[in-house]
GROMACS .gro file of C-alpha atoms in nm:
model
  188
    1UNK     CA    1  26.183   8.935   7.585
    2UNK     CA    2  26.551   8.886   7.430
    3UNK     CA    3  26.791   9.132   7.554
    4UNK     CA    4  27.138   9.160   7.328
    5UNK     CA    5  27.366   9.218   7.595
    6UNK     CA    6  27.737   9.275   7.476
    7UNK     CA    7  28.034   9.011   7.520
    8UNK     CA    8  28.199   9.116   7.811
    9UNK     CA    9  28.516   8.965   7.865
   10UNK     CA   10  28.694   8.966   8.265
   11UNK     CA   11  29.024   9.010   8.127
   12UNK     CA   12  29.325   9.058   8.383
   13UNK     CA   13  29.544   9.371   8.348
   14UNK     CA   14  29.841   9.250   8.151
   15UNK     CA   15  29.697   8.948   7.982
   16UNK     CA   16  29.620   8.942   7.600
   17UNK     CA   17  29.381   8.692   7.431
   18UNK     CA   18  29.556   8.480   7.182
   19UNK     CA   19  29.422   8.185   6.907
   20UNK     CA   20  29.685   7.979   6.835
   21UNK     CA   21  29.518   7.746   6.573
   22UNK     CA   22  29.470   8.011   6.325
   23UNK     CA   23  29.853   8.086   6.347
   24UNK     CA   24  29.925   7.737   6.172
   25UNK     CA   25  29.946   7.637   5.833
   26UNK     CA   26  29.719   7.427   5.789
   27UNK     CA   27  29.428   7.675   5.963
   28UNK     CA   28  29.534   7.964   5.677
   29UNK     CA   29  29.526   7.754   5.382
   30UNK     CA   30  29.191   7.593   5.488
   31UNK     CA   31  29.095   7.945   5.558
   32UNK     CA   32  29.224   8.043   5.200
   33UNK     CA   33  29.073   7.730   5.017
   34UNK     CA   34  28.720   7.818   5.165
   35UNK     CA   35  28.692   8.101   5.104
   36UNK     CA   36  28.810   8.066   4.718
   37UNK     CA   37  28.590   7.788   4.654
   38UNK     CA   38  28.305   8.050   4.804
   39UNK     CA   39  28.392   8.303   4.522
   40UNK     CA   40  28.386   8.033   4.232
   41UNK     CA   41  28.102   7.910   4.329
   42UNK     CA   42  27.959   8.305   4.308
   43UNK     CA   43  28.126   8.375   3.962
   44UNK     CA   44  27.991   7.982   3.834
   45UNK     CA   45  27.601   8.076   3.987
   46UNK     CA   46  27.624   8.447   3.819
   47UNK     CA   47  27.709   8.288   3.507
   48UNK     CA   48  27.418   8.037   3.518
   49UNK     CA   49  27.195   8.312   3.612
   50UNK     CA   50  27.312   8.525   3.365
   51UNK     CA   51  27.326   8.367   3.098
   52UNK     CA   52  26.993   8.115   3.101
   53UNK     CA   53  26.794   8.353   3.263
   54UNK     CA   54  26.509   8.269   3.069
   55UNK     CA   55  26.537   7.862   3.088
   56UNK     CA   56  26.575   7.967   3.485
   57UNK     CA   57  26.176   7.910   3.505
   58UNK     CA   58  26.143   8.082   3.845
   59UNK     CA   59  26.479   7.984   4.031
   60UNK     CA   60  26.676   8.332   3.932
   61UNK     CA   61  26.602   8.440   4.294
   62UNK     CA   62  26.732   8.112   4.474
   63UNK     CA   63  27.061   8.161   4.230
   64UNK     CA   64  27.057   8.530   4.398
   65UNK     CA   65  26.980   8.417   4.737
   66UNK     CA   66  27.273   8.162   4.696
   67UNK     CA   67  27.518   8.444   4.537
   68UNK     CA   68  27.440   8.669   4.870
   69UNK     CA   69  27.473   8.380   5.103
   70UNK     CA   70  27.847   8.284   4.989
   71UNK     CA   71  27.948   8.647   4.962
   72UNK     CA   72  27.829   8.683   5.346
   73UNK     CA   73  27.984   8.351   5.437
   74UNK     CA   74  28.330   8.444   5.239
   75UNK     CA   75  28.354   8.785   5.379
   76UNK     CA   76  28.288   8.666   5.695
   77UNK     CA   77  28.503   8.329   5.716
   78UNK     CA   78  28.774   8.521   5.608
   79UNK     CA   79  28.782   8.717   5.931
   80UNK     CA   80  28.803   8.359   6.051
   81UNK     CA   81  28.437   8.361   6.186
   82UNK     CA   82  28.383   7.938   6.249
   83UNK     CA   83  28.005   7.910   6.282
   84UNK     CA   84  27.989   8.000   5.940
   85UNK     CA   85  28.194   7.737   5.784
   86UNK     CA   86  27.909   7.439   5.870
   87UNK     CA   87  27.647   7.673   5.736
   88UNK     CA   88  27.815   7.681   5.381
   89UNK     CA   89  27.873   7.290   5.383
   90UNK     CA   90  27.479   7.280   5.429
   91UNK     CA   91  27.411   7.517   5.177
   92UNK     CA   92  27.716   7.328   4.931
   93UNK     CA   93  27.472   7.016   4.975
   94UNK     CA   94  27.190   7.172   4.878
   95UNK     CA   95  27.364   7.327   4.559
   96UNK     CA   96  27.534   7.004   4.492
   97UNK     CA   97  27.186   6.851   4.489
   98UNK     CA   98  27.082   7.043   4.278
   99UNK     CA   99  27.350   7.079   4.003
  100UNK     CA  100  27.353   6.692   3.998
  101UNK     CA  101  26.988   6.745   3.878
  102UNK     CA  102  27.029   7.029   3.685
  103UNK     CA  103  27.280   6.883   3.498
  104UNK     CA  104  27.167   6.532   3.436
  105UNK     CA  105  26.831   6.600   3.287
  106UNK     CA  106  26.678   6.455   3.636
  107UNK     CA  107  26.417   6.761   3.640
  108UNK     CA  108  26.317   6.676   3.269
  109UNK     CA  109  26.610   6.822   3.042
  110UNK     CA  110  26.958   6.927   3.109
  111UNK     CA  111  27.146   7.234   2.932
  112UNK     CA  112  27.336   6.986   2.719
  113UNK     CA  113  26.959   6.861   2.604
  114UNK     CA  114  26.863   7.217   2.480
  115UNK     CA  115  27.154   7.223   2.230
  116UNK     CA  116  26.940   7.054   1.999
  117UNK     CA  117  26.708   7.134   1.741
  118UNK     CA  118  26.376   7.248   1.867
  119UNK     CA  119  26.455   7.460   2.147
  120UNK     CA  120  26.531   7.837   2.157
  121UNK     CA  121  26.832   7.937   2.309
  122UNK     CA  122  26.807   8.068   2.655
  123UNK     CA  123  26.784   8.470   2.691
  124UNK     CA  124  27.029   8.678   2.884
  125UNK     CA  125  26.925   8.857   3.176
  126UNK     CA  126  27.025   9.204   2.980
  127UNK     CA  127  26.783   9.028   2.725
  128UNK     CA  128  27.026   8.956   2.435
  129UNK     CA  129  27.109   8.581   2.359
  130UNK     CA  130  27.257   8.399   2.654
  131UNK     CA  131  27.527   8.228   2.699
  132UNK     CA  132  27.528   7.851   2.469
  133UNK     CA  133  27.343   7.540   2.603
  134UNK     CA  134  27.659   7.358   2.593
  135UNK     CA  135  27.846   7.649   2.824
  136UNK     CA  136  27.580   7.676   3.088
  137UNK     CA  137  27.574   7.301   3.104
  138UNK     CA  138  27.958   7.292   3.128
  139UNK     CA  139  27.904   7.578   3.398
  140UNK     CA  140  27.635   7.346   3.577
  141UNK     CA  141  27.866   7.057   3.565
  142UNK     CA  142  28.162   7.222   3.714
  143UNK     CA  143  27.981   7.341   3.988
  144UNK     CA  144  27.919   6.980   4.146
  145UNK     CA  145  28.320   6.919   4.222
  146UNK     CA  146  28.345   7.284   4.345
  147UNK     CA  147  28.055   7.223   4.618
  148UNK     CA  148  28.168   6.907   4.707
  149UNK     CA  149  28.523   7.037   4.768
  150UNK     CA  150  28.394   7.317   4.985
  151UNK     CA  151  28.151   7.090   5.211
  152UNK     CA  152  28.477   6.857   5.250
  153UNK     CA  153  28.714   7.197   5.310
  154UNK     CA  154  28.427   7.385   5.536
  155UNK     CA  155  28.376   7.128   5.751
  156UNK     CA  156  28.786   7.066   5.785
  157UNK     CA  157  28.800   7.421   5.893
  158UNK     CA  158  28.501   7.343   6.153
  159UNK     CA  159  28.745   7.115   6.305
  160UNK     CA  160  29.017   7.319   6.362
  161UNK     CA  161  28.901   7.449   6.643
  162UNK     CA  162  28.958   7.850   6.509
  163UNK     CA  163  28.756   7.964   6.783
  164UNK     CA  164  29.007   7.862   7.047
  165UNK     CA  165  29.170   8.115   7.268
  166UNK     CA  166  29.443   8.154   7.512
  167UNK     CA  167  29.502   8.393   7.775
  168UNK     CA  168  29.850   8.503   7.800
  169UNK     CA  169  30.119   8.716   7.942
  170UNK     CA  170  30.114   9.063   7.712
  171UNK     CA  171  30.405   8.965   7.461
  172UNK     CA  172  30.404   8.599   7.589
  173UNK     CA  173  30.324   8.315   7.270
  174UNK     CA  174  30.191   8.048   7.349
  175UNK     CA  175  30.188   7.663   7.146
  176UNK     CA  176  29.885   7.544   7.081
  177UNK     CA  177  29.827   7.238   7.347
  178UNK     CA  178  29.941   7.432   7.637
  179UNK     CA  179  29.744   7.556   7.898
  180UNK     CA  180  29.785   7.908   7.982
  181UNK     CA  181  29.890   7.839   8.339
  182UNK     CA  182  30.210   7.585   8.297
  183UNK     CA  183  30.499   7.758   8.333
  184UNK     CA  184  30.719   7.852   8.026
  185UNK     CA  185  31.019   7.621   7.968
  186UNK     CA  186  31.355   7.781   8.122
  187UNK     CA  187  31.590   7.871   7.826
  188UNK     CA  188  31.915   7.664   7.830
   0.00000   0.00000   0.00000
């Protein structure tokens, strides 16, 4: 039987807990970058979904199983929650993988093949005409830099170490490489 049994943390009266790699630079605009390339790969999958719905041919609810996964991860990542940022660089391959596919004609046709005569355009999910072959296939196309950015960006973050902490003196900073028990320097 698993028990959930809270964190509990044995912290001494007077000490705070402190994460001094997500006070630098570099940590926040990771942090930012992530988490942006998340949401554009959302809006890019809603408009694929959208707007070829019926050229889709039975992958509308891996598209919404994607769109849910990166709104978790981006949500969560920006409350600078590390174990997720390795999770989204798996699922960036696997979207990468298939966008390459998608969008080279790998699995048969691509969007830019349907633009010719002899195939209907796609349907809209709302059931009007979708968006052009030539737009979703632009859409697909854009998507494999955007994935590849966030596997290299999510697994940068990974190695940042976020998840650090550094028990301290209440009102006491600390730099990151020092260990909590060497004394402060004396001012001059």
């Amino acid at each position: 039987m698993l028990r959930i049994v809270a964190r509990v943390r044995n912290l001494r009266p007077g000490y705070t807990i402190s994460y001094p790699n997500r006070d630098k630079l570099a940590s926040k605009a990771t942090k930012a970058i992530v988490v942006l390339l998340l949401l554009v790969s959302v809006v890019l999958m809603a408009l694929v979904t959208v707007g070829g719905w019926s050229e889709l041919e039975g992958e509308q609810p891996l598209n919404f199983f994607f769109i849910v996964a990166y709104l978790v991860f981006a949500y969560y990542i920006a409350r600078w929650k590390r174990g997720l940022l390795p999770m989204a660089a798996a699922l960036g391959i696997v979207l990468l993988i298939l966008a390459v596919i998608t969008s080279t004609g790998a699995s048969g046709t691509s969007w830019f093949d349907r633009s010719h005569a002899g195939f209907a355009p796609p349907q809209s999910l709302f059931g009007g005409t979708g968006l052009t072959p030539d737009t979703l296939g632009v859409t697909t196309v854009l998507l494999i830099p955007v994935e590849a950015l966030l596997i290299v960006f999510a697994l940068l973050g990974f190695s940042q170490g976020w998840n650090v902490e550094v028990e301290g003196a209440a009102g006491e900073s600390h730099q990151s490489g020092a260990s909590p028990s060497s004394p402060a320097p004396a001012p001059a």
